[in-house]
XYZ file of C-alpha atoms in Angstrom:
514
model
C 6.999 66.341 -36.348
C 5.904 65.637 -39.937
C 2.546 64.227 -40.973
C 4.203 61.389 -42.914
C 5.987 60.201 -39.783
C 2.702 60.073 -37.849
C 1.137 57.968 -40.606
C 3.933 55.457 -40.148
C 3.744 55.178 -36.357
C -0.019 55.456 -35.812
C -2.336 52.456 -36.282
C -4.928 52.439 -39.042
C -7.736 53.471 -36.722
C -6.102 56.921 -36.288
C -6.320 59.658 -38.917
C -3.805 62.500 -38.479
C -5.147 65.890 -39.504
C -4.320 69.576 -39.247
C -6.414 71.907 -37.132
C -7.669 75.160 -38.656
C -5.910 78.292 -37.313
C -8.883 79.333 -35.181
C -8.704 76.096 -33.116
C -4.976 76.167 -32.426
C -3.881 77.223 -28.928
C -2.367 80.695 -28.771
C -0.443 80.545 -25.473
C 1.288 77.133 -25.513
C 4.898 76.998 -26.797
C 3.949 74.186 -29.197
C 1.174 73.102 -31.534
C -1.400 70.335 -31.851
C 0.000 67.709 -34.187
C -2.793 65.093 -34.027
C -6.550 65.594 -33.890
C -8.709 62.488 -33.990
C -11.899 61.269 -32.397
C -10.248 59.920 -29.251
C -6.756 61.476 -28.959
C -5.043 64.839 -29.174
C -1.280 65.296 -28.919
C 0.620 68.453 -28.047
C 4.405 68.626 -28.277
C 5.965 71.213 -25.927
C 9.579 72.106 -26.617
C 10.092 75.359 -24.705
C 10.867 73.674 -21.365
C 13.981 73.318 -19.171
C 13.853 69.552 -19.810
C 13.600 67.468 -22.980
C 10.514 67.980 -25.204
C 7.296 66.772 -23.591
C 4.349 65.177 -25.389
C 0.945 65.720 -23.766
C -1.767 63.321 -24.921
C -5.463 63.758 -24.187
C -7.055 60.324 -24.500
C -10.557 58.887 -24.230
C -11.224 55.142 -24.120
C -14.925 54.401 -24.843
C -16.654 51.841 -22.607
C -17.383 49.394 -25.487
C -13.730 49.292 -26.600
C -11.982 45.932 -26.662
C -10.301 45.402 -23.287
C -7.665 43.071 -24.724
C -6.197 45.180 -27.539
C -6.703 48.833 -26.549
C -3.328 48.837 -24.745
C -1.674 48.408 -28.160
C -2.937 51.877 -29.089
C -1.420 53.295 -25.875
C 1.851 51.538 -26.667
C 1.964 53.132 -30.139
C 1.306 56.586 -28.684
C 4.113 56.111 -26.148
C 6.592 55.501 -28.973
C 6.151 58.980 -30.462
C 8.523 60.708 -27.985
C 10.576 59.713 -24.914
C 8.749 61.973 -22.410
C 5.045 61.173 -22.411
C 2.073 62.273 -20.312
C -1.218 60.556 -21.273
C -4.189 62.116 -19.468
C -7.856 61.396 -19.887
C -10.839 59.128 -19.310
C -9.752 55.486 -19.499
C -13.045 54.010 -18.209
C -10.911 51.608 -16.179
C -11.486 50.594 -12.558
C -8.774 49.311 -10.255
C -8.138 49.526 -6.530
C -4.597 50.758 -7.210
C -5.951 54.206 -8.118
C -8.813 54.410 -5.626
C -11.664 52.403 -7.171
C -13.843 49.988 -5.213
C -13.283 47.045 -7.557
C -11.148 45.831 -10.467
C -12.467 45.556 -14.009
C -10.812 43.774 -16.983
C -9.721 47.069 -18.559
C -8.233 48.213 -15.255
C -6.333 44.949 -14.886
C -5.012 45.332 -18.443
C -3.756 48.879 -17.812
C -2.196 47.888 -14.479
C -0.379 44.910 -16.008
C 0.728 46.978 -19.012
C 2.086 49.750 -16.758
C 4.064 47.273 -14.652
C 5.529 45.580 -17.703
C 6.410 48.823 -19.538
C 7.729 50.675 -16.468
C 5.025 53.354 -16.519
C 3.650 55.407 -13.640
C -0.082 55.867 -13.069
C -0.950 59.195 -11.395
C -4.465 59.443 -9.962
C -6.090 61.900 -7.523
C -7.027 60.803 -4.029
C -10.721 61.648 -4.546
C -13.180 60.273 -7.155
C -13.333 61.814 -10.618
C -16.695 60.466 -11.831
C -19.941 60.478 -9.859
C -22.864 58.313 -10.886
C -26.302 57.935 -9.367
C -25.155 55.583 -6.615
C -21.433 55.347 -7.220
C -18.216 57.346 -7.281
C -15.013 56.098 -8.903
C -11.673 57.257 -10.222
C -11.512 56.563 -13.956
C -9.722 59.763 -15.034
C -5.973 59.655 -14.431
C -2.609 60.089 -16.133
C -0.004 57.636 -17.396
C 3.568 58.962 -17.351
C 6.616 57.671 -19.181
C 10.129 58.910 -18.250
C 8.737 62.093 -16.701
C 8.212 61.388 -13.016
C 8.941 64.780 -11.456
C 7.453 65.833 -8.096
C 3.785 66.431 -8.739
C 0.382 67.050 -7.214
C -2.905 65.926 -8.766
C -6.395 66.919 -7.622
C -10.000 66.294 -8.619
C -11.877 69.615 -8.609
C -15.651 69.826 -8.079
C -16.341 72.887 -10.201
C -18.465 71.680 -13.137
C -21.993 70.285 -13.382
C -20.772 67.290 -15.400
C -20.565 63.811 -13.917
C -16.777 63.998 -14.529
C -14.682 66.355 -12.420
C -11.840 68.309 -14.052
C -8.365 67.158 -13.017
C -5.374 69.408 -12.327
C -1.918 67.845 -12.586
C 1.026 70.064 -11.629
C 4.652 69.017 -12.132
C 7.463 70.807 -10.284
C 10.404 70.990 -12.684
C 12.541 72.878 -10.156
C 12.892 71.110 -6.837
C 15.457 70.223 -4.199
C 15.881 66.850 -2.544
C 16.026 67.052 1.263
C 19.376 65.938 2.620
C 17.918 64.271 5.703
C 14.558 62.621 4.881
C 13.111 61.676 8.251
C 15.011 59.915 11.001
C 18.356 58.418 10.055
C 20.692 55.954 11.696
C 24.339 56.652 10.890
C 27.181 54.165 10.771
C 29.930 56.401 12.147
C 32.716 53.975 11.273
C 31.592 54.049 7.646
C 31.340 57.841 7.923
C 34.992 58.076 8.965
C 36.150 55.617 6.317
C 34.306 57.567 3.611
C 36.051 60.789 4.587
C 39.421 59.024 4.798
C 39.021 57.778 1.234
C 37.840 61.140 -0.104
C 39.912 63.117 -2.566
C 42.806 65.030 -1.017
C 42.255 68.793 -0.750
C 45.532 70.582 -1.467
C 45.481 73.887 0.422
C 49.104 74.915 -0.092
C 48.279 76.650 -3.384
C 45.338 78.654 -1.986
C 46.316 82.303 -2.426
C 43.010 84.128 -2.969
C 39.848 84.663 -0.969
C 37.676 83.175 -3.731
C 39.760 79.995 -3.777
C 39.465 79.701 0.010
C 35.667 80.059 -0.200
C 35.475 77.293 -2.800
C 37.643 75.001 -0.648
C 35.343 75.532 2.354
C 32.255 74.710 0.256
C 33.975 71.600 -1.057
C 34.831 70.431 2.471
C 31.228 70.923 3.593
C 29.929 68.932 0.614
C 32.304 66.049 1.373
C 31.172 65.878 5.009
C 27.465 66.039 4.087
C 27.820 63.434 1.322
C 29.691 61.115 3.694
C 26.878 61.499 6.228
C 24.211 60.686 3.642
C 26.070 57.682 2.210
C 26.632 56.199 5.672
C 23.068 56.718 6.950
C 19.913 54.668 6.536
C 16.336 55.709 7.313
C 14.868 54.348 10.514
C 11.642 52.471 9.889
C 8.777 53.331 12.167
C 7.370 50.445 14.140
C 3.600 50.225 14.038
C 2.825 47.911 16.945
C -0.662 47.406 18.332
C -0.661 46.349 21.955
C -4.110 44.795 21.838
C -5.292 42.103 19.412
C -8.838 43.416 19.812
C -7.706 46.622 18.099
C -6.654 44.748 14.965
C -9.895 42.767 14.914
C -11.997 45.923 15.137
C -9.964 47.545 12.370
C -10.521 44.602 10.042
C -14.222 44.505 10.861
C -14.529 48.272 10.355
C -12.790 48.125 6.958
C -15.098 45.333 5.816
C -18.165 47.278 6.969
C -16.990 50.398 5.152
C -16.379 48.519 1.905
C -19.773 46.819 2.136
C -21.544 50.116 2.822
C -19.805 51.836 -0.113
C -20.928 48.961 -2.349
C -24.598 48.666 -1.297
C -25.316 51.970 0.506
C -27.486 50.286 3.166
C -28.231 52.610 6.177
C -27.949 49.609 8.519
C -24.356 49.123 7.401
C -23.719 52.831 7.981
C -24.926 52.539 11.590
C -22.705 49.490 12.076
C -19.747 51.413 10.663
C -20.324 54.343 13.041
C -20.606 51.963 15.987
C -17.305 50.292 15.115
C -15.615 53.690 14.745
C -16.727 54.657 18.252
C -15.452 51.364 19.681
C -12.083 51.833 17.974
C -11.818 55.401 19.275
C -12.545 54.340 22.865
C -10.110 51.426 22.664
C -7.428 53.702 21.208
C -7.846 56.144 24.091
C -7.644 53.280 26.569
C -4.431 51.915 25.018
C -2.874 55.381 24.942
C -3.776 56.010 28.592
C -2.318 52.680 29.690
C 0.895 53.303 27.737
C 1.242 56.760 29.286
C 0.657 55.341 32.765
C 3.304 52.641 32.279
C 5.788 55.207 31.004
C 5.104 57.425 34.003
C 5.616 54.530 36.426
C 8.990 53.682 34.858
C 10.349 57.235 35.157
C 13.396 57.403 37.395
C 15.212 60.513 38.579
C 18.577 58.766 38.884
C 19.024 57.631 35.262
C 17.799 60.843 33.601
C 14.523 59.439 32.231
C 12.498 61.982 34.196
C 14.062 64.850 32.248
C 13.387 63.159 28.915
C 9.785 62.695 30.010
C 9.276 66.290 31.181
C 11.097 68.116 28.344
C 8.338 67.713 25.679
C 5.784 69.205 28.091
C 7.980 72.236 28.803
C 8.465 73.147 25.148
C 6.142 75.855 23.921
C 6.944 75.880 20.227
C 4.223 77.566 18.218
C 3.944 78.387 14.561
C 4.174 82.049 13.599
C 0.676 83.406 12.824
C -0.178 85.907 10.098
C 1.928 89.035 10.544
C 0.998 92.681 10.137
C 3.518 94.834 8.344
C 3.837 98.052 6.362
C 2.995 96.178 3.158
C -0.153 94.498 4.473
C -0.703 91.029 5.946
C 1.749 88.144 5.519
C 0.133 84.701 5.291
C 2.654 82.451 3.517
C 6.040 81.444 4.924
C 7.855 83.493 2.283
C 5.847 86.614 3.075
C 6.435 86.166 6.820
C 10.180 85.745 6.262
C 10.327 88.936 4.175
C 8.347 90.905 6.774
C 10.608 89.719 9.598
C 13.728 90.469 7.546
C 12.546 94.032 6.893
C 11.735 94.483 10.582
C 15.153 93.222 11.698
C 16.886 95.387 9.102
C 15.094 98.435 10.496
C 15.956 97.521 14.089
C 19.659 97.056 13.344
C 20.069 100.163 11.185
C 22.579 102.528 12.813
C 21.461 105.962 13.880
C 22.801 108.938 11.973
C 25.378 110.266 14.452
C 28.067 111.164 11.960
C 30.919 113.409 13.036
C 33.517 114.027 10.309
C 36.302 114.961 12.727
C 35.835 111.846 14.859
C 35.531 109.594 11.818
C 38.757 110.987 10.343
C 40.556 110.475 13.652
C 39.381 106.849 13.891
C 40.260 106.128 10.248
C 43.749 107.599 10.716
C 44.303 105.499 13.851
C 43.213 102.337 12.037
C 45.517 103.043 9.075
C 48.422 103.715 11.405
C 47.727 100.558 13.394
C 47.566 98.413 10.268
C 50.827 99.847 8.952
C 52.675 99.296 12.215
C 51.218 95.868 12.923
C 51.396 94.519 9.381
C 54.835 93.004 9.812
C 54.109 91.775 13.334
C 50.764 90.063 12.551
C 52.461 87.616 10.223
C 54.539 86.212 13.075
C 51.636 84.552 14.891
C 51.745 80.925 15.913
C 49.993 78.698 13.362
C 47.062 76.668 14.694
C 47.788 73.119 15.781
C 45.609 70.036 15.236
C 45.652 69.484 18.999
C 43.965 72.875 19.484
C 41.269 71.960 16.983
C 40.729 68.627 18.751
C 40.412 70.354 22.131
C 37.740 72.677 20.744
C 35.884 69.764 19.158
C 35.825 67.896 22.472
C 34.161 70.866 24.167
C 31.289 70.976 21.642
C 27.818 69.936 22.797
C 25.968 67.483 20.561
C 22.608 69.044 21.502
C 23.283 72.296 19.643
C 21.536 73.041 16.352
C 23.687 73.122 13.185
C 24.171 76.154 10.978
C 23.475 76.713 7.314
C 25.937 73.971 6.308
C 23.893 71.274 8.097
C 26.991 69.866 9.838
C 26.052 68.941 13.405
C 28.437 68.804 16.340
C 28.115 65.026 16.471
C 29.363 64.822 12.894
C 32.328 67.037 13.817
C 33.148 64.826 16.803
C 33.358 61.826 14.450
C 35.631 63.463 11.879
C 38.816 61.510 11.094
C 42.277 62.981 11.576
C 42.567 63.479 7.823
C 39.661 65.959 7.858
C 40.826 67.659 11.068
C 44.184 68.390 9.438
C 42.314 69.959 6.512
C 40.308 72.171 8.898
C 43.524 73.202 10.662
C 45.099 74.213 7.361
C 41.986 76.201 6.401
C 42.190 78.170 9.668
C 45.871 78.828 8.967
C 44.964 80.160 5.515
C 42.318 82.411 7.099
C 45.000 84.012 9.263
C 47.462 84.276 6.385
C 45.085 85.763 3.818
C 43.106 87.853 6.294
C 39.829 86.576 4.837
C 37.113 84.731 6.757
C 35.103 82.392 4.475
C 31.793 83.868 3.372
C 30.037 80.575 3.996
C 31.118 80.623 7.635
C 29.814 84.171 8.097
C 26.301 83.277 6.891
C 23.868 82.516 9.711
C 20.428 80.941 9.840
C 18.167 83.398 11.677
C 15.389 81.903 13.817
C 12.741 84.350 15.130
C 11.738 83.849 18.772
C 8.636 85.520 20.187
C 9.369 87.802 23.134
C 7.417 86.930 26.312
C 4.135 88.799 26.604
C 4.379 90.440 23.172
C 1.800 90.519 20.378
C 2.569 87.552 18.053
C 1.216 89.314 14.941
C 3.623 92.260 15.301
C 6.965 91.816 13.526
C 8.796 93.820 16.214
C 7.760 91.249 18.844
C 10.356 88.734 17.642
C 14.025 88.589 18.558
C 16.505 86.817 16.280
C 18.738 83.867 17.099
C 21.601 83.345 14.660
C 22.804 79.790 14.056
C 26.377 79.871 12.741
C 28.274 76.824 11.447
C 30.149 75.014 14.208
C 33.323 74.948 12.100
C 33.285 78.752 12.018
C 33.033 78.838 15.826
C 36.148 76.665 16.086
C 38.028 78.997 13.744
C 36.801 82.056 15.662
C 37.987 80.599 18.966
C 41.518 79.972 17.687
C 41.739 83.407 16.039
C 40.413 85.146 19.163
C 43.003 83.399 21.305
C 45.842 84.744 19.141
C 44.337 88.227 18.938
C 44.064 88.466 22.722
C 47.661 87.309 23.129
C 48.832 89.914 20.632
C 46.856 92.687 22.349
C 48.320 91.780 25.743
C 51.911 91.464 24.557
C 51.863 94.803 22.706
C 49.675 96.756 25.192
C 47.326 97.853 22.436
C 44.263 98.284 24.655
C 44.070 101.102 27.148
C 43.819 100.203 30.863
C 40.274 101.619 31.025
C 39.016 99.065 28.470
C 37.066 96.442 30.434
C 34.530 95.312 27.832
C 35.132 91.976 26.075
C 38.298 91.341 28.087
C 39.107 88.241 30.113
C 38.628 88.447 33.900
C 37.399 92.056 33.658
C 33.830 93.219 34.159
C 32.175 96.408 32.979
C 30.339 96.546 36.309
C 33.643 97.345 38.028
C 34.213 100.293 35.730
C 30.678 101.542 36.346
C 31.318 101.439 40.094
C 34.470 103.507 39.584
C 32.518 106.040 37.530
C 29.878 106.324 40.265
C 32.577 106.768 42.938
C 34.361 109.396 40.838
C 31.153 111.355 40.282
C 30.197 111.044 43.968
C 33.554 112.424 45.107
C 33.223 115.309 42.686
C 29.753 116.172 43.987
C 30.888 115.992 47.613
C 33.814 118.303 46.982
């Protein structure tokens, strides 16, 4: 940005100047372009978003409260993305102060009119002899990313330093809180979605992209047809509201005057509120317990929360040290599971060659036969959907069983065609083979040891439907062609490995007796 341009946009009270080389920052991907008594501007261009202008501003206490917002307005016109941080010497209850001052009212009104965001920490930034207020904050224009702002008590000054962190890379949660879904709208949204033509799918990559597209359509339909459920804050006793109002007034009065008598009154009101809250909670629990009935299922809903023993995973010990964060714990558990499921080295070249030759021969002989299977029918998919339980957790796709039960016929036909393409191409979608692994602590094991956890894999429900239909056809093919030997009892319908073990014991016993 040129110096002539700044002379045109800045008011007369500002004097643009160049900093000497020894005062320029060495690590920022930009340079200071203004240096005056009360403002400094830094333009940062090396960012994943549009260029950002950081402004350090100081508004002196004797400044005119009616016209100083014009200076802020001029500074905001320099670039589209603005962050103005500094000491505004402005008090307002909107950013945590105890009272409103004229300058604070001016900034608040200006921010509302100009569409600006005021970011202030939750704790005071300036501490006086008998006061503490928040007068250091940031004003943001067109740059409201997820952020966190804190007041840090690290210096001996009466003003605390402020840290403001913006998260330029973030993900929006698909299900924020509790949602209420309009299932009729959900079905209509999927009916009106763009038609997915699967007849021209001839490669595994194309099939994977179609599966991802179907998942996105179902999730987007769920989001568009759902609304957040508002929590109801209902107090059962009017005395509770009266004590709250009285307590808030006592707290505000004590923070203003600092009288010890008011502090004692505040503590007394807090104790009364705590006792009344416990009384209300006990009465509500007693009424709920009296209304429990074993015939309508309410007793199980009442008992289930008490039976759950969900606990957070503590710090884990591993070969690399101690894991404290969630990411470190996940990596430690992943390494432990990888070690547990690593196959032992029992290689035998002759046996491996025999197995490989048998597999090649089987594929060659069965190649022409495997293409003559019966294609899946929509009625089969519907039967599998009806047998799904709505209480099961979803997989990585986030599609619950209740969502699948409310799918329209249009989407069910698409799923049927996808399963047909899986059988034709001989490729199972990668997305449907990816599981969400949940570690469960083994009973009586040390919770800080990574080997004390067993994994539970949550697969997408759509993949389970496809697996069921494919397994049905594989079993029919194996029976019709007598592929399996008669001694094979494992993973076969109506056959138990215990029966084969009994036969082995009898055979060995007869041999010993003879």
